[in-house]
CSV table of C-alpha atoms and ligand atoms in Angstrom, one decimal:
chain,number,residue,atom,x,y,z
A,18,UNK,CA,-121.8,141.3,136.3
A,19,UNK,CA,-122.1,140.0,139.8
A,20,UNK,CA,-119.5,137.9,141.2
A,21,UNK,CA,-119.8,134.4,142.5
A,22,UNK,CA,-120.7,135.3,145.8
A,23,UNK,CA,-123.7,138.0,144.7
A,24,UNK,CA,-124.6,136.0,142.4
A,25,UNK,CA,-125.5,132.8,145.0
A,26,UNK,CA,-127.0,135.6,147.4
A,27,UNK,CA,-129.5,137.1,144.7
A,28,UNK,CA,-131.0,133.0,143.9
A,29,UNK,CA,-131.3,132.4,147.6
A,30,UNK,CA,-132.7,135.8,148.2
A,31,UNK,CA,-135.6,135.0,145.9
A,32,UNK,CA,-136.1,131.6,146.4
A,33,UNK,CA,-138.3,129.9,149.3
A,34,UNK,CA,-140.4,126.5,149.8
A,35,UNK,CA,-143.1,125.4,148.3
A,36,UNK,CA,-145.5,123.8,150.2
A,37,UNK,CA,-146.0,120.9,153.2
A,38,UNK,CA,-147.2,118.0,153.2
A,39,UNK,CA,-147.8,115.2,155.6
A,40,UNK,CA,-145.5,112.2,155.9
A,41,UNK,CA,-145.2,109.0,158.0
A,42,UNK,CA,-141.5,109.4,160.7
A,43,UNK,CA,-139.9,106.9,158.5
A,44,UNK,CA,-140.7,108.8,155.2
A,45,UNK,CA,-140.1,111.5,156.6
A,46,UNK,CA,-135.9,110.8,157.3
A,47,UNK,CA,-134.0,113.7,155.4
A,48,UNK,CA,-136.6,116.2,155.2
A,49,UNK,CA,-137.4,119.6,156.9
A,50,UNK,CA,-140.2,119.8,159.7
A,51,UNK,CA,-142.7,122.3,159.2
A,52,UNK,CA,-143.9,122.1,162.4
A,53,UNK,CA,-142.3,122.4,166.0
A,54,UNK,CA,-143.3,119.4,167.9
A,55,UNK,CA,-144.0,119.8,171.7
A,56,UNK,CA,-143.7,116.8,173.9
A,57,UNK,CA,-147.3,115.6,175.3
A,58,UNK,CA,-145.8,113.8,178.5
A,59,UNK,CA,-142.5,114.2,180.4
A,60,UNK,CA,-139.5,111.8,179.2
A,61,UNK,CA,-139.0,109.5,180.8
A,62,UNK,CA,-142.5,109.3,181.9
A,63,UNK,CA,-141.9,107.8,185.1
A,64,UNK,CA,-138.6,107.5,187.1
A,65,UNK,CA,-136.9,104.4,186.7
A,66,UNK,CA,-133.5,102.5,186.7
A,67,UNK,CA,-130.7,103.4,185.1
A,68,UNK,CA,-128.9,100.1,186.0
A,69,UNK,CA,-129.6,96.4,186.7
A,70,UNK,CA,-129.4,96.2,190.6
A,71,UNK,CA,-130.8,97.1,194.0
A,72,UNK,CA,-133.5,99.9,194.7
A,73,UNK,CA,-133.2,101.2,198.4
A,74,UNK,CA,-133.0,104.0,200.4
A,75,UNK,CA,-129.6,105.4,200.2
A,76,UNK,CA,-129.7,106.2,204.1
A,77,UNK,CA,-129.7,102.9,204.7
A,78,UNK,CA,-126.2,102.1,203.2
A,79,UNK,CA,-124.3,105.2,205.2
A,80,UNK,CA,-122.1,102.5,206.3
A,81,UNK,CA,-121.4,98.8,204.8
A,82,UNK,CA,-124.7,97.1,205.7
A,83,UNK,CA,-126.4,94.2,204.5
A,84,UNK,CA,-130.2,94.2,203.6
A,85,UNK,CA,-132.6,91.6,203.1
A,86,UNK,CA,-134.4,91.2,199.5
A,87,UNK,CA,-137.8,92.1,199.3
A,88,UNK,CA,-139.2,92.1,195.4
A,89,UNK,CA,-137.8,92.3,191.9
A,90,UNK,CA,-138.9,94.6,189.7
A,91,UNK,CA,-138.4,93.5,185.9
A,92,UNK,CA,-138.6,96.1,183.1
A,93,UNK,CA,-142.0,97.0,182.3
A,94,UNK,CA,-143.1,95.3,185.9
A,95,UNK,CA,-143.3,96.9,189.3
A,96,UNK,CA,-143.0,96.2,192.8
A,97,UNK,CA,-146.7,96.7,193.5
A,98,UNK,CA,-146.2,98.4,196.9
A,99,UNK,CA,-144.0,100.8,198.2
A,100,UNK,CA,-140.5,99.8,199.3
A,101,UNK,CA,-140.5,98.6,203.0
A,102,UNK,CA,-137.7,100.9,204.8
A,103,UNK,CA,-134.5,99.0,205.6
A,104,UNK,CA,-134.8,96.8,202.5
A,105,UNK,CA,-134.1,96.8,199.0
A,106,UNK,CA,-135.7,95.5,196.1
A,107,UNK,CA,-133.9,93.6,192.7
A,108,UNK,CA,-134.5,95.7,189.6
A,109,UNK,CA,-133.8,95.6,186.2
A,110,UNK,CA,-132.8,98.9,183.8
A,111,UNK,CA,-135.7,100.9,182.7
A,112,UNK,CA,-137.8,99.4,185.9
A,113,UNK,CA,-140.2,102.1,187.5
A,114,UNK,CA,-138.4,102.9,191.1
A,115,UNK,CA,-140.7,101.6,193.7
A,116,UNK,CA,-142.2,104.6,196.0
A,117,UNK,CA,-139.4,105.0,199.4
A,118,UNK,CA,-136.2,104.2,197.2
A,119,UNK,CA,-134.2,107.2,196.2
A,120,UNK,CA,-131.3,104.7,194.4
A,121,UNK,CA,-130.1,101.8,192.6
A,122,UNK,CA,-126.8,100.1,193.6
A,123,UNK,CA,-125.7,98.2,190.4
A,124,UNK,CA,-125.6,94.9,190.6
A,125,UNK,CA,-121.5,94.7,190.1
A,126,UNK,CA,-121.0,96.8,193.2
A,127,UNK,CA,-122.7,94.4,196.1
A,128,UNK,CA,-122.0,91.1,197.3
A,129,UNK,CA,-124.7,88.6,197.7
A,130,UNK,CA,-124.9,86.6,201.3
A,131,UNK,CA,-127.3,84.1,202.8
A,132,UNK,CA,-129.0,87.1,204.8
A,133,UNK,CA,-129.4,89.4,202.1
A,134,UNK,CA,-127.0,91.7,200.0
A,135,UNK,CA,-124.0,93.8,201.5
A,136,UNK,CA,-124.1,97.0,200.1
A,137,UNK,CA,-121.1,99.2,200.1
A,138,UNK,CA,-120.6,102.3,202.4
A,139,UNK,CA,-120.9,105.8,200.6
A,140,UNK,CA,-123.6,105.1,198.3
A,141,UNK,CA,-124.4,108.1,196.7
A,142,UNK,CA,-128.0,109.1,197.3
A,143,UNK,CA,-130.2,109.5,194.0
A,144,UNK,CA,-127.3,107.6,192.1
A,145,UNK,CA,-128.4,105.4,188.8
A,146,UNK,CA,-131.6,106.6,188.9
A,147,UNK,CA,-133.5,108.4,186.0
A,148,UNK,CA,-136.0,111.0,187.4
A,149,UNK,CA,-139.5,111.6,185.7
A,150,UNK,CA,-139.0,114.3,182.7
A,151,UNK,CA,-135.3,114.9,183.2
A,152,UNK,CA,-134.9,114.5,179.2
A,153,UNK,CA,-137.8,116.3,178.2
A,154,UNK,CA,-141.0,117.8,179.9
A,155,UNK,CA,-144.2,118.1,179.1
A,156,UNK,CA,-145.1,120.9,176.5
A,157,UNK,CA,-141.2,121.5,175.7
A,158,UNK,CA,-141.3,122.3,172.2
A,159,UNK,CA,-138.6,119.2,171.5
A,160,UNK,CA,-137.9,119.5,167.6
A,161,UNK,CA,-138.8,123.0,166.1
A,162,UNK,CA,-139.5,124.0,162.4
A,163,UNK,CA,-136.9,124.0,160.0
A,164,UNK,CA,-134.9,121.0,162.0
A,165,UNK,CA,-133.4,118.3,159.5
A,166,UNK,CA,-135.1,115.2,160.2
A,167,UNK,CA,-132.8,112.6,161.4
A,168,UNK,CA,-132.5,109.3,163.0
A,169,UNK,CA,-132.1,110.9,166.3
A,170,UNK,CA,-135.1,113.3,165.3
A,171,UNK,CA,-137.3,110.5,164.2
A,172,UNK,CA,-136.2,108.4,167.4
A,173,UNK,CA,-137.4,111.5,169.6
A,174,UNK,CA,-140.6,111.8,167.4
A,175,UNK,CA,-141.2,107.7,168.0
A,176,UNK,CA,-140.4,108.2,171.7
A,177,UNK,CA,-143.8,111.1,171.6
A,178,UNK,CA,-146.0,108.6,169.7
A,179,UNK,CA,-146.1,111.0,167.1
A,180,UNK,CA,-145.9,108.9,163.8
A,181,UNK,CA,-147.0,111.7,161.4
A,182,UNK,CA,-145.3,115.0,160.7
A,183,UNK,CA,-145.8,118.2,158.7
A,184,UNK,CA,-142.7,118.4,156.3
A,185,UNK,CA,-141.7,120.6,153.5
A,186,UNK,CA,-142.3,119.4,149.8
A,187,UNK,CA,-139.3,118.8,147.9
A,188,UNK,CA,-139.4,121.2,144.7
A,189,UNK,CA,-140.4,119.5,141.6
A,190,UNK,CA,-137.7,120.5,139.1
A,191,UNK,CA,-138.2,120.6,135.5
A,192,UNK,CA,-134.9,119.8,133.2
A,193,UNK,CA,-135.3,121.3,129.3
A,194,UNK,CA,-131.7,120.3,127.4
A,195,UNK,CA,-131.5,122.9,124.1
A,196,UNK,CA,-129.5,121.8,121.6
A,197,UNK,CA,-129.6,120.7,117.5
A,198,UNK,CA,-126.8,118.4,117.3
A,199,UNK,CA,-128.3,116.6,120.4
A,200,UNK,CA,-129.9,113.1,120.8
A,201,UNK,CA,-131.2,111.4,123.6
A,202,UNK,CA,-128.9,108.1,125.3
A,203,UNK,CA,-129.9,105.1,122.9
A,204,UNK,CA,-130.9,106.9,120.3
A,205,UNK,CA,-129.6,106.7,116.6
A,206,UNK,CA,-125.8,108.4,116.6
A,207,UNK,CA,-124.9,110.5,113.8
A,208,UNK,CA,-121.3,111.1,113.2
A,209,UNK,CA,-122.3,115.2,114.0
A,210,UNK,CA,-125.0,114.1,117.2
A,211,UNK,CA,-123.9,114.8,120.6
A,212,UNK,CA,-125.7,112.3,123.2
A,213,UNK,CA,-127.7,114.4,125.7
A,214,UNK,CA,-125.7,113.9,129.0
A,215,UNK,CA,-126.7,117.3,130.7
A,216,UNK,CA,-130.1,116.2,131.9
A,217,UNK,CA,-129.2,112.7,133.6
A,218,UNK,CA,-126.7,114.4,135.0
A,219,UNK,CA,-128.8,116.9,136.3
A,220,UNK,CA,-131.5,114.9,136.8
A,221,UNK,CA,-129.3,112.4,138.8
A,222,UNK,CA,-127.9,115.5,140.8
A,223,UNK,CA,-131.5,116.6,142.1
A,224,UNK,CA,-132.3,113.2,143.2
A,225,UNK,CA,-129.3,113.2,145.1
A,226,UNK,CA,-130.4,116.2,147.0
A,227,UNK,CA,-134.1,114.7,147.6
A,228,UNK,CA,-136.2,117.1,144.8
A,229,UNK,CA,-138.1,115.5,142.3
A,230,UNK,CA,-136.6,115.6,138.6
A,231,UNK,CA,-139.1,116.0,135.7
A,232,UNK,CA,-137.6,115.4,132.2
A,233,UNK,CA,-138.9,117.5,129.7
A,234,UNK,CA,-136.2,116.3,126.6
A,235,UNK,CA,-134.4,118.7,124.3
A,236,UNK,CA,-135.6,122.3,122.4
A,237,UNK,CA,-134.3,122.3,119.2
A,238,UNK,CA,-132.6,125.3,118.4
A,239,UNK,CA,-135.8,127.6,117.3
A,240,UNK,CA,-137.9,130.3,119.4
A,241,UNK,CA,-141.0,128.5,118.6
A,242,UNK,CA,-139.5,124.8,120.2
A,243,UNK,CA,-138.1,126.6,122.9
A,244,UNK,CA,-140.9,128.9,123.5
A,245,UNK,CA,-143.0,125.4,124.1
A,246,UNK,CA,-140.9,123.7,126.2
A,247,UNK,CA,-140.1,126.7,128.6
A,248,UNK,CA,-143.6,127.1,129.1
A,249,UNK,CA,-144.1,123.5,129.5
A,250,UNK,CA,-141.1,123.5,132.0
A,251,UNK,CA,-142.9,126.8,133.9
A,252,UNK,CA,-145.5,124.4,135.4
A,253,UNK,CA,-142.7,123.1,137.8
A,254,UNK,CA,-141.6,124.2,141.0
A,255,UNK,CA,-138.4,125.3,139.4
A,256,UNK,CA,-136.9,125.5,135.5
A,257,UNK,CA,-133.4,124.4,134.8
A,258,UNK,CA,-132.1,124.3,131.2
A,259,UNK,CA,-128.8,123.9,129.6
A,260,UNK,CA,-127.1,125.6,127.0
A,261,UNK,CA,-128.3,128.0,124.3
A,262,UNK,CA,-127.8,130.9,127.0
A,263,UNK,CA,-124.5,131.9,125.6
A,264,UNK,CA,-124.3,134.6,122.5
A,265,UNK,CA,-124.6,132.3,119.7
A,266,UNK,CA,-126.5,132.8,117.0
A,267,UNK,CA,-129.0,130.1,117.8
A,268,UNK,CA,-129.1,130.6,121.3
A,269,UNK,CA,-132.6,131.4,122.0
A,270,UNK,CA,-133.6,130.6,126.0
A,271,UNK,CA,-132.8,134.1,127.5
A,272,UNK,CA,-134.9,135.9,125.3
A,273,UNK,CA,-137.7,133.8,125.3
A,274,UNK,CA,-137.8,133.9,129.0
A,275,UNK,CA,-138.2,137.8,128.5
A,276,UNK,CA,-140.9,137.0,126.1
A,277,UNK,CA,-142.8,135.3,128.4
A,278,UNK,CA,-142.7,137.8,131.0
A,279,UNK,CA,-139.6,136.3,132.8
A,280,UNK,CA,-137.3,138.9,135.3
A,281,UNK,CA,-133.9,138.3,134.4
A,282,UNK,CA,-132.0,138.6,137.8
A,283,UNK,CA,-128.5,137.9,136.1
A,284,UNK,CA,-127.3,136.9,133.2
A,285,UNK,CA,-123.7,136.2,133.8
A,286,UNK,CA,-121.3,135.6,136.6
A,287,UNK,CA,-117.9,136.7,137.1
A,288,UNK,CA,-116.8,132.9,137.3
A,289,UNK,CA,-115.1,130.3,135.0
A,290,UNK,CA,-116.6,127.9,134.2
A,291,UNK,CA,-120.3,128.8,134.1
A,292,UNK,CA,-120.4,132.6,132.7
A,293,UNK,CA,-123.6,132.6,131.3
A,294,UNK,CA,-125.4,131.5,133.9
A,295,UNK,CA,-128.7,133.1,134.0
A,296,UNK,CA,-131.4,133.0,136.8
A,297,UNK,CA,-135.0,134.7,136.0
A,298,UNK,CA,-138.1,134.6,138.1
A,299,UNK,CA,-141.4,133.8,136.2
A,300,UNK,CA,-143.7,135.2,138.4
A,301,UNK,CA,-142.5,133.1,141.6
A,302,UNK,CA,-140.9,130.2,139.6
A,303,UNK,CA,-137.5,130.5,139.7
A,304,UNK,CA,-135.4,129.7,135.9
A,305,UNK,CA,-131.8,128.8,136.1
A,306,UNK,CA,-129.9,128.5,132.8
A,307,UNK,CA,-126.7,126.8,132.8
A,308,UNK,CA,-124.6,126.7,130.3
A,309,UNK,CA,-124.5,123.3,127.9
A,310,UNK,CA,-120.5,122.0,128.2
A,311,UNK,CA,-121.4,119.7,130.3
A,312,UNK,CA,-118.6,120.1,132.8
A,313,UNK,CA,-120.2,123.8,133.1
A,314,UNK,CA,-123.5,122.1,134.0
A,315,UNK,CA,-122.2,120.7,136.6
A,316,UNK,CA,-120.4,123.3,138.5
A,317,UNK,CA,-123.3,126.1,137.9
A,318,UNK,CA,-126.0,123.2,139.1
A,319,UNK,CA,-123.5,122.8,142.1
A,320,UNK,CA,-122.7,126.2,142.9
A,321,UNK,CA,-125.4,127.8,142.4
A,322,UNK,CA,-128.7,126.0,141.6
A,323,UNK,CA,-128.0,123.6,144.4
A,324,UNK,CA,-128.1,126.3,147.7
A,325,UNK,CA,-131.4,127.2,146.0
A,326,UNK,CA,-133.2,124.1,146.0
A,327,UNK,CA,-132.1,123.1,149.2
A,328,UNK,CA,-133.6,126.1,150.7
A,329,UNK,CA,-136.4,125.2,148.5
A,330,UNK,CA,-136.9,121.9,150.6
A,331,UNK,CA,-136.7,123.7,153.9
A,332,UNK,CA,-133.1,123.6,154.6
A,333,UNK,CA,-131.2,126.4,156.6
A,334,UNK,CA,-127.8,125.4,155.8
A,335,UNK,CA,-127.4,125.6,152.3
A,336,UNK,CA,-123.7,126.5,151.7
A,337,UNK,CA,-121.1,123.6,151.9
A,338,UNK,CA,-118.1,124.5,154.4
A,339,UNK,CA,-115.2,125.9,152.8
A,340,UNK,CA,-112.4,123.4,153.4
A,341,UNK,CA,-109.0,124.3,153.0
A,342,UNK,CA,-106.6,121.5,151.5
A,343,UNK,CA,-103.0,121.7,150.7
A,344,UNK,CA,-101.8,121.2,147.2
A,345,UNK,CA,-99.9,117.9,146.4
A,346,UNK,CA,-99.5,119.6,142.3
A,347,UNK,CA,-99.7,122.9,141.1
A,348,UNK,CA,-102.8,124.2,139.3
A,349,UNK,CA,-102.6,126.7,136.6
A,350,UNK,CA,-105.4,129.2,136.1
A,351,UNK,CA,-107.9,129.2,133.6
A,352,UNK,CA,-108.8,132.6,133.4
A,353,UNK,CA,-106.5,135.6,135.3
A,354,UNK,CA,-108.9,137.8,137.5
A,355,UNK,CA,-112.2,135.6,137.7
A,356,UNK,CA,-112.9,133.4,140.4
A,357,UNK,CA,-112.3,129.4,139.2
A,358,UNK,CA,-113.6,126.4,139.8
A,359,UNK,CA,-111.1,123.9,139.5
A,360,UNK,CA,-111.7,120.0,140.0
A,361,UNK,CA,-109.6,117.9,142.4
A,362,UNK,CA,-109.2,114.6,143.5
A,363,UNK,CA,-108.6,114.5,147.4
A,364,UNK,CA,-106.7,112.5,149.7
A,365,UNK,CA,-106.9,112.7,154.0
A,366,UNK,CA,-103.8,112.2,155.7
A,367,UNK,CA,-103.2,112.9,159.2
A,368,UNK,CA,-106.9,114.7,159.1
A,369,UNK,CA,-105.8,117.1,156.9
A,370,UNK,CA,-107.3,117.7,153.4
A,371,UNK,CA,-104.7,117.4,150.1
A,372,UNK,CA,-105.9,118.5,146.5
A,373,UNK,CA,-104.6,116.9,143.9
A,374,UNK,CA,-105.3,118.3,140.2
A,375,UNK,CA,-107.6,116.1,138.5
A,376,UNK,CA,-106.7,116.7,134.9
A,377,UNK,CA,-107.3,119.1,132.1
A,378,UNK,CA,-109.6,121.5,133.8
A,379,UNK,CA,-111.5,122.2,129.6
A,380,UNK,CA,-115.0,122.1,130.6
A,381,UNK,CA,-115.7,119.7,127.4
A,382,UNK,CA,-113.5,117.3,129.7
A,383,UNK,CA,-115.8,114.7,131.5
A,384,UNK,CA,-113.1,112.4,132.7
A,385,UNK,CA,-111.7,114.9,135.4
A,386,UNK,CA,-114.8,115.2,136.7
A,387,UNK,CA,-115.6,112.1,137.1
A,388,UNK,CA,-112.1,111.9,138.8
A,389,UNK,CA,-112.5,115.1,140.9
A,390,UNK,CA,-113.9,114.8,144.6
A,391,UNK,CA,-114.1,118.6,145.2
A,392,UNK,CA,-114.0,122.3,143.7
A,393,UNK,CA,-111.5,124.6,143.8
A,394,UNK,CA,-112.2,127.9,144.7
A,395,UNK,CA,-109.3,129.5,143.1
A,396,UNK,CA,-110.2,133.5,143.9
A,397,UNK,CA,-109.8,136.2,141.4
A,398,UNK,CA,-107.2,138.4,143.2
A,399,UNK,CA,-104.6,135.4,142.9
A,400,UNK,CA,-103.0,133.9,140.0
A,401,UNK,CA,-100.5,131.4,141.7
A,402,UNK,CA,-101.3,128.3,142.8
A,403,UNK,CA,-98.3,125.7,143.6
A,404,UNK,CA,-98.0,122.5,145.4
A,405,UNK,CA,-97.7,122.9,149.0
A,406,UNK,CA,-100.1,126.1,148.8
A,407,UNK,CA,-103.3,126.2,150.4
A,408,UNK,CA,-106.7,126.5,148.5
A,409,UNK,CA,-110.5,126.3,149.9
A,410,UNK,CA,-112.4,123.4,148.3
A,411,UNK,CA,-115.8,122.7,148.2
A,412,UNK,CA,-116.7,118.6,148.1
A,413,UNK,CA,-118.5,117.3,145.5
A,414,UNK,CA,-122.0,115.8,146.1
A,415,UNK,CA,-122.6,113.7,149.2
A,416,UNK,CA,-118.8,112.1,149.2
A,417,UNK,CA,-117.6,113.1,152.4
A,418,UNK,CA,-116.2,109.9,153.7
A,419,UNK,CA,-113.0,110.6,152.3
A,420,UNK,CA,-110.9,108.2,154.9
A,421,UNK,CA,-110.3,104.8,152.0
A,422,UNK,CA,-111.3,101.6,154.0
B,23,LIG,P1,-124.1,125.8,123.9
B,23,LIG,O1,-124.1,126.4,125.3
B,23,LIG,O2,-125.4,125.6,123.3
B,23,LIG,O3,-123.2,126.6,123.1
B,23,LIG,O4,-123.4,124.4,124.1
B,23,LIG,C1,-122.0,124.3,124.6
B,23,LIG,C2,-121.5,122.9,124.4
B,23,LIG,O5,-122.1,122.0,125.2
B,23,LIG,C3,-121.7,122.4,123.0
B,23,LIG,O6,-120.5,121.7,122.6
B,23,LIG,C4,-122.8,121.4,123.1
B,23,LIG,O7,-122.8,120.4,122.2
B,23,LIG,C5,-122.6,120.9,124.5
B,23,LIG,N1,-123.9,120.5,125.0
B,23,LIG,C6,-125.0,121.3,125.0
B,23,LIG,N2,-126.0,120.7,125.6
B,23,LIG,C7,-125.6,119.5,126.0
B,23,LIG,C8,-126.2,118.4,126.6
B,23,LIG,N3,-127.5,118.4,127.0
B,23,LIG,N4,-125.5,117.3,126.9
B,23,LIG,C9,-124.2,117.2,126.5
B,23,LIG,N5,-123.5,118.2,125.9
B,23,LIG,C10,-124.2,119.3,125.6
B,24,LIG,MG1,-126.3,125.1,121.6
């Protein structure tokens, strides 16, 4: 049985995207390039002013000298002639420098006179000036493959004219729930029904990341209904299904992904919760079956299905940061020698990270985590976890503003 970390290695080792497509910038925020961009022109294209002031020739103002005004140069205008020597010329920030001026005084540092303006001695030759390509030049690859598109990225694509980009496809990813005694939200409740949480949840969860989320309802318990929708939920990018991978009686999935031709990669993990978790490849589609408690759901889709599909939509880092927090309570240990997920609520003081236990940690309990704002990683070679001890923690979805307003 592989251990957490194995485990997350094997998905991501047999995972990988799934095609490109073309997308306007704006669409485009949050996804992965698939295409390195090279800049057509230099940036800036010209060389301009970096201030509102006075373009002249720095040698000119070696000492304190007054010089008569001659042109103004508004953004997007230009002086039309080159700059006579022994003048300067008003501009405005962003202007193109007129040819003969090396600098810009800024507009704070000279007095203005009846003769002209007195510029300061010691101005520094070349100063508030922005040469032609100093940000970028021309065939500079500026934003390579695999770079997370973000408002910086798309303002650097903008600034290129380049208003269509190659990205990766986000994975579509089919959800199949397995159960009897389930019903779907709204549905008639039966005293013995169980509402179908696992595949909002999960559902919800893939949104978050940016793949696409195809509902595919529940299996009932039989090889024949589960055989259906597996194959049904093979036409996706990806498979996910909860519950009836366990070693109940009526737990069918695993062996009808054999059936069908599946590889099973794993088929547990040395982790609590989530030990049943099975990954399969059929033919390139990759099958991850999470167990049904629903709080197992969510920590297996976290842990382990998550890394995969964002690799799936291009991304390079995959793994959240291990954060280490202090304990503010103890937390007692589900299971001696397995690695355990524990959820925790989590408070920032002082920029440091403190874990407080969110409740009963039974994964049939929802309310603690809907209370919890991270993972504990509790490892398997320790048993003892008190307040004031230090634990790594993973946070929980995209809340990491933690600082309360
Ligand atoms: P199983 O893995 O089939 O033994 O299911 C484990 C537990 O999770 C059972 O109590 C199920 O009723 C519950 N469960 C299974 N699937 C779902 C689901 N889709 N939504 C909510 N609870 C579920
Ligand atoms: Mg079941």
């Amino acid at each position: 049985m592989p251990l957490f970390e194995e485990a997350r290695a094997i998905v991501l080792n047999h995972v990988s995207t799934v095609g490109i497509e073309r997308l306007s910038i704006l669409e485009a925020v949050g996804r992965i390039l698939a295409e390195d961009v090279t800049a057509p022109w230099d940036l800036p294209r010209v060389t301009n002013s970096a201030m509102d002031g006075y373009a002249l020739r720095a040698m000119d103002c070696a000492q304190q000298a007054t010089l008569p005004i001659e042109g103004f140069i508004p953004a997007g205008g230009s002086l039309g002639t080159s700059l006579k020597p022994g003048t300067a010329a008003k501009i405005m920030t962003g202007a193109p420098m007129p040819e003969g001026a090396d600098t810009v005084v800024p507009v704070e540092d000279v007095t203005e006179t009846e003769d002209g303006v007195c510029f300061p001695a010691g101005v520094k030759a070349g100063a508030h000036v922005r040469l032609r390509g100093e940000d970028v030049q021309a065939g500079e690859c500026v934003i390579s493959r695999g770079t997370l598109l973000r408002p910086a990225e798309i303002g650097m694509l903008a600034s290129f004219g380049k208003i269509f980009v190659s990205v990766y496809r986000p994975p579509r990813v089919a959800i199949l729930a397995t159960g009897d005694e389930l019903v779907e939200p709204g549905e008639c409740l039966a005293e013995d029904r169980i509402i179908n949480s696992n595949t909002l949840t999960l559902a919800a969860a893939i949104k978050e990341l940016g793949a696409q989320p195809t509902l595919l309802g529940i299996a009932r318990d039989t090889p024949e209904c589960t055989r259906e929708k597996v194959l049904e939920g093979l036409k996706a990018d990806v498979l996910i299904t909860s519950a009836g991978v366990s070693a109940g009686d009526r737990d069918f999935v695993r062996s009808v992904l054999e059936e069908l031709g599946a590889e099973t990669l794993f088929c547990r993990v040395d982790i609590k919760p989530g030990r049943p978790t099975t990954f399969a490849l059929h033919g390139q589609t990759p099958v991850f079956c999470l167990p049904g408690n629903p709080v197992s759901t969510m920590v297996t889709f976290e842990e382990l299905a998550r890394p995969a599909l964002l690799k799936m939509m291009g991304h390079h880092r995959v793994i959240k940061p291990l954060i280490e927090a202090t304990l503010l309570t103890d937390l007692t240990k589900k299971r001696l020698g397995v690695l355990n997920f524990q959820r925790v609520s989590i408070e920032v003081r002082d920029g440091r990270y403190l874990a407080r236990c969110s409740g009963d940690q039974n994964t049939g309990i929802l309310k603690t985590m809907v209370q919890a704002d991270a993972l504990a990683l509790l490892p398997e070679d320790l048993d003892s976890f008190k307040a004031g001890d230090k634990v790594y923690i993973h946070l929980l979805g995209g809340n990491v503003d933690m600082i309360p307003c």
